[in-house]
GROMACS .gro file of C-alpha atoms in nm:
model
  182
    1UNK     CA    1   1.981   1.297  -3.635
    2UNK     CA    2   1.849   1.622  -3.490
    3UNK     CA    3   2.046   1.843  -3.248
    4UNK     CA    4   1.771   1.832  -2.981
    5UNK     CA    5   1.710   1.592  -2.699
    6UNK     CA    6   1.659   1.235  -2.795
    7UNK     CA    7   1.289   1.167  -2.779
    8UNK     CA    8   1.307   0.795  -2.745
    9UNK     CA    9   1.173   0.543  -2.981
   10UNK     CA   10   0.818   0.483  -2.863
   11UNK     CA   11   0.601   0.313  -3.116
   12UNK     CA   12   0.259   0.363  -2.957
   13UNK     CA   13   0.068   0.689  -2.930
   14UNK     CA   14   0.057   0.667  -2.548
   15UNK     CA   15   0.432   0.607  -2.537
   16UNK     CA   16   0.497   0.916  -2.751
   17UNK     CA   17   0.270   1.128  -2.529
   18UNK     CA   18   0.459   1.004  -2.223
   19UNK     CA   19   0.795   1.089  -2.381
   20UNK     CA   20   0.675   1.435  -2.481
   21UNK     CA   21   0.524   1.526  -2.144
   22UNK     CA   22   0.757   1.362  -1.892
   23UNK     CA   23   0.973   1.675  -1.879
   24UNK     CA   24   0.668   1.887  -1.795
   25UNK     CA   25   0.556   1.640  -1.530
   26UNK     CA   26   0.905   1.647  -1.379
   27UNK     CA   27   0.894   2.027  -1.369
   28UNK     CA   28   0.548   2.010  -1.209
   29UNK     CA   29   0.685   1.786  -0.934
   30UNK     CA   30   0.937   2.057  -0.850
   31UNK     CA   31   0.697   2.354  -0.884
   32UNK     CA   32   0.402   2.225  -0.679
   33UNK     CA   33   0.592   2.204  -0.347
   34UNK     CA   34   0.737   2.548  -0.409
   35UNK     CA   35   0.382   2.683  -0.437
   36UNK     CA   36   0.312   2.563  -0.081
   37UNK     CA   37   0.623   2.726   0.071
   38UNK     CA   38   0.445   3.050   0.181
   39UNK     CA   39   0.179   2.868   0.384
   40UNK     CA   40   0.442   2.634   0.528
   41UNK     CA   41   0.663   2.921   0.639
   42UNK     CA   42   0.360   3.109   0.777
   43UNK     CA   43   0.270   2.809   0.992
   44UNK     CA   44   0.633   2.774   1.099
   45UNK     CA   45   0.644   3.141   1.200
   46UNK     CA   46   0.315   3.103   1.389
   47UNK     CA   47   0.468   2.806   1.570
   48UNK     CA   48   0.752   3.022   1.689
   49UNK     CA   49   0.519   3.309   1.782
   50UNK     CA   50   0.671   3.550   1.528
   51UNK     CA   51   0.354   3.566   1.315
   52UNK     CA   52   0.107   3.607   1.599
   53UNK     CA   53  -0.100   3.360   1.790
   54UNK     CA   54  -0.390   3.312   1.557
   55UNK     CA   55  -0.624   3.478   1.316
   56UNK     CA   56  -0.677   3.796   1.519
   57UNK     CA   57  -0.478   4.034   1.734
   58UNK     CA   58  -0.429   3.875   2.074
   59UNK     CA   59  -0.606   4.012   2.381
   60UNK     CA   60  -0.423   4.055   2.709
   61UNK     CA   61  -0.560   3.877   3.016
   62UNK     CA   62  -0.425   3.953   3.362
   63UNK     CA   63  -0.397   3.619   3.540
   64UNK     CA   64  -0.255   3.699   3.881
   65UNK     CA   65   0.086   3.857   3.824
   66UNK     CA   66   0.104   3.729   3.466
   67UNK     CA   67  -0.021   3.926   3.164
   68UNK     CA   68  -0.099   3.651   2.912
   69UNK     CA   69  -0.194   3.709   2.549
   70UNK     CA   70  -0.477   3.496   2.409
   71UNK     CA   71  -0.612   3.470   2.055
   72UNK     CA   72  -0.841   3.236   1.870
   73UNK     CA   73  -0.670   3.019   1.609
   74UNK     CA   74  -0.930   3.091   1.342
   75UNK     CA   75  -1.225   3.327   1.317
   76UNK     CA   76  -1.482   3.052   1.271
   77UNK     CA   77  -1.752   2.957   1.518
   78UNK     CA   78  -1.688   2.649   1.732
   79UNK     CA   79  -1.684   2.327   1.534
   80UNK     CA   80  -1.904   2.034   1.626
   81UNK     CA   81  -1.676   1.736   1.695
   82UNK     CA   82  -1.940   1.468   1.748
   83UNK     CA   83  -1.918   1.308   2.091
   84UNK     CA   84  -1.653   1.563   2.200
   85UNK     CA   85  -1.905   1.846   2.157
   86UNK     CA   86  -1.843   2.191   2.012
   87UNK     CA   87  -1.476   2.285   2.027
   88UNK     CA   88  -1.265   2.592   1.963
   89UNK     CA   89  -0.886   2.627   1.943
   90UNK     CA   90  -0.707   2.913   2.119
   91UNK     CA   91  -0.346   3.018   2.141
   92UNK     CA   92  -0.178   3.169   2.446
   93UNK     CA   93   0.160   3.340   2.474
   94UNK     CA   94   0.331   3.364   2.812
   95UNK     CA   95   0.472   3.695   2.923
   96UNK     CA   96   0.841   3.760   2.878
   97UNK     CA   97   1.039   3.638   3.176
   98UNK     CA   98   0.758   3.434   3.333
   99UNK     CA   99   0.821   3.116   3.135
  100UNK     CA  100   1.027   2.967   3.419
  101UNK     CA  101   0.759   3.035   3.681
  102UNK     CA  102   0.455   2.889   3.502
  103UNK     CA  103   0.397   2.517   3.522
  104UNK     CA  104   0.069   2.490   3.332
  105UNK     CA  105  -0.202   2.704   3.173
  106UNK     CA  106  -0.564   2.589   3.148
  107UNK     CA  107  -0.866   2.731   2.968
  108UNK     CA  108  -1.231   2.670   3.030
  109UNK     CA  109  -1.572   2.823   2.967
  110UNK     CA  110  -1.705   2.965   3.295
  111UNK     CA  111  -1.516   3.015   3.619
  112UNK     CA  112  -1.369   2.687   3.749
  113UNK     CA  113  -1.453   2.583   4.103
  114UNK     CA  114  -1.111   2.425   4.162
  115UNK     CA  115  -0.784   2.346   3.988
  116UNK     CA  116  -0.913   1.997   3.912
  117UNK     CA  117  -1.185   2.153   3.697
  118UNK     CA  118  -0.955   2.406   3.533
  119UNK     CA  119  -1.035   2.285   3.180
  120UNK     CA  120  -0.818   2.217   2.879
  121UNK     CA  121  -0.444   2.236   2.932
  122UNK     CA  122  -0.235   2.431   2.683
  123UNK     CA  123   0.072   2.274   2.531
  124UNK     CA  124   0.355   2.389   2.311
  125UNK     CA  125   0.634   2.645   2.320
  126UNK     CA  126   0.601   2.934   2.568
  127UNK     CA  127   0.570   3.178   2.278
  128UNK     CA  128   0.266   2.992   2.145
  129UNK     CA  129   0.076   2.746   2.360
  130UNK     CA  130  -0.222   2.583   2.190
  131UNK     CA  131  -0.536   2.454   2.357
  132UNK     CA  132  -0.860   2.302   2.234
  133UNK     CA  133  -1.148   2.398   2.464
  134UNK     CA  134  -1.492   2.244   2.470
  135UNK     CA  135  -1.785   2.486   2.454
  136UNK     CA  136  -2.048   2.309   2.665
  137UNK     CA  137  -2.407   2.301   2.550
  138UNK     CA  138  -2.510   2.492   2.863
  139UNK     CA  139  -2.260   2.774   2.799
  140UNK     CA  140  -2.392   3.127   2.811
  141UNK     CA  141  -2.250   3.446   2.672
  142UNK     CA  142  -2.190   3.580   3.023
  143UNK     CA  143  -1.976   3.283   3.127
  144UNK     CA  144  -1.668   3.404   2.943
  145UNK     CA  145  -1.337   3.224   2.912
  146UNK     CA  146  -1.127   3.161   3.221
  147UNK     CA  147  -0.754   3.108   3.223
  148UNK     CA  148  -0.598   2.925   3.517
  149UNK     CA  149  -0.223   2.948   3.569
  150UNK     CA  150  -0.044   2.706   3.798
  151UNK     CA  151   0.303   2.803   3.913
  152UNK     CA  152   0.583   2.564   4.000
  153UNK     CA  153   0.552   2.659   4.369
  154UNK     CA  154   0.189   2.539   4.367
  155UNK     CA  155   0.015   2.876   4.366
  156UNK     CA  156  -0.281   2.912   4.134
  157UNK     CA  157  -0.411   3.226   3.964
  158UNK     CA  158  -0.728   3.278   3.760
  159UNK     CA  159  -0.835   3.544   3.516
  160UNK     CA  160  -1.132   3.583   3.290
  161UNK     CA  161  -1.202   3.738   2.954
  162UNK     CA  162  -1.532   3.790   2.779
  163UNK     CA  163  -1.623   3.601   2.467
  164UNK     CA  164  -1.669   3.928   2.276
  165UNK     CA  165  -1.307   4.018   2.341
  166UNK     CA  166  -1.144   3.677   2.298
  167UNK     CA  167  -1.357   3.536   2.018
  168UNK     CA  168  -1.629   3.747   1.853
  169UNK     CA  169  -1.728   3.451   1.634
  170UNK     CA  170  -1.794   3.238   1.942
  171UNK     CA  171  -1.987   3.526   2.102
  172UNK     CA  172  -2.211   3.552   1.794
  173UNK     CA  173  -2.253   3.175   1.789
  174UNK     CA  174  -2.354   3.170   2.158
  175UNK     CA  175  -2.589   3.468   2.115
  176UNK     CA  176  -2.755   3.297   1.820
  177UNK     CA  177  -2.778   2.974   2.021
  178UNK     CA  178  -2.925   3.153   2.324
  179UNK     CA  179  -3.173   3.334   2.099
  180UNK     CA  180  -3.284   3.004   1.951
  181UNK     CA  181  -3.339   2.842   2.290
  182UNK     CA  182  -3.591   3.101   2.412
   0.00000   0.00000   0.00000
């Protein structure tokens, strides 16, 4: 008997291959999840706000007394979602110390006429709220993105930011779309 690991007593060729390679498959089962650790931890850090809000440096928007930071989640143009239309994901971070005053944050393309038309509501931790906004088919480059902040006392504040500042990819997409409609 040899001093190595017992290799089993498979009699078929497939059985011998299985006995020879099961160690390597077991090692692969351990190594593959380890390979995904960096992206997992990056997403976890983004969730806590420590790795930024999205793919780009956030822009600051003054919404009433609150300086909010907004960034697009990825640098792609809006994605067609079928019946839901073209959509884009943004992240917002609340200012330090204002987390207790803000009840909700909304985002929409174009200035809203009232709070009821404030747009998509952000959700998540105050360090990184996420919102999925619809880019309407009638949107123009001049409309910009509008943030609406509702405080717990009922007061409402609005602030706008241009597409070029918040999302250059969306600005290019809208410019190309407007150029094609003429």
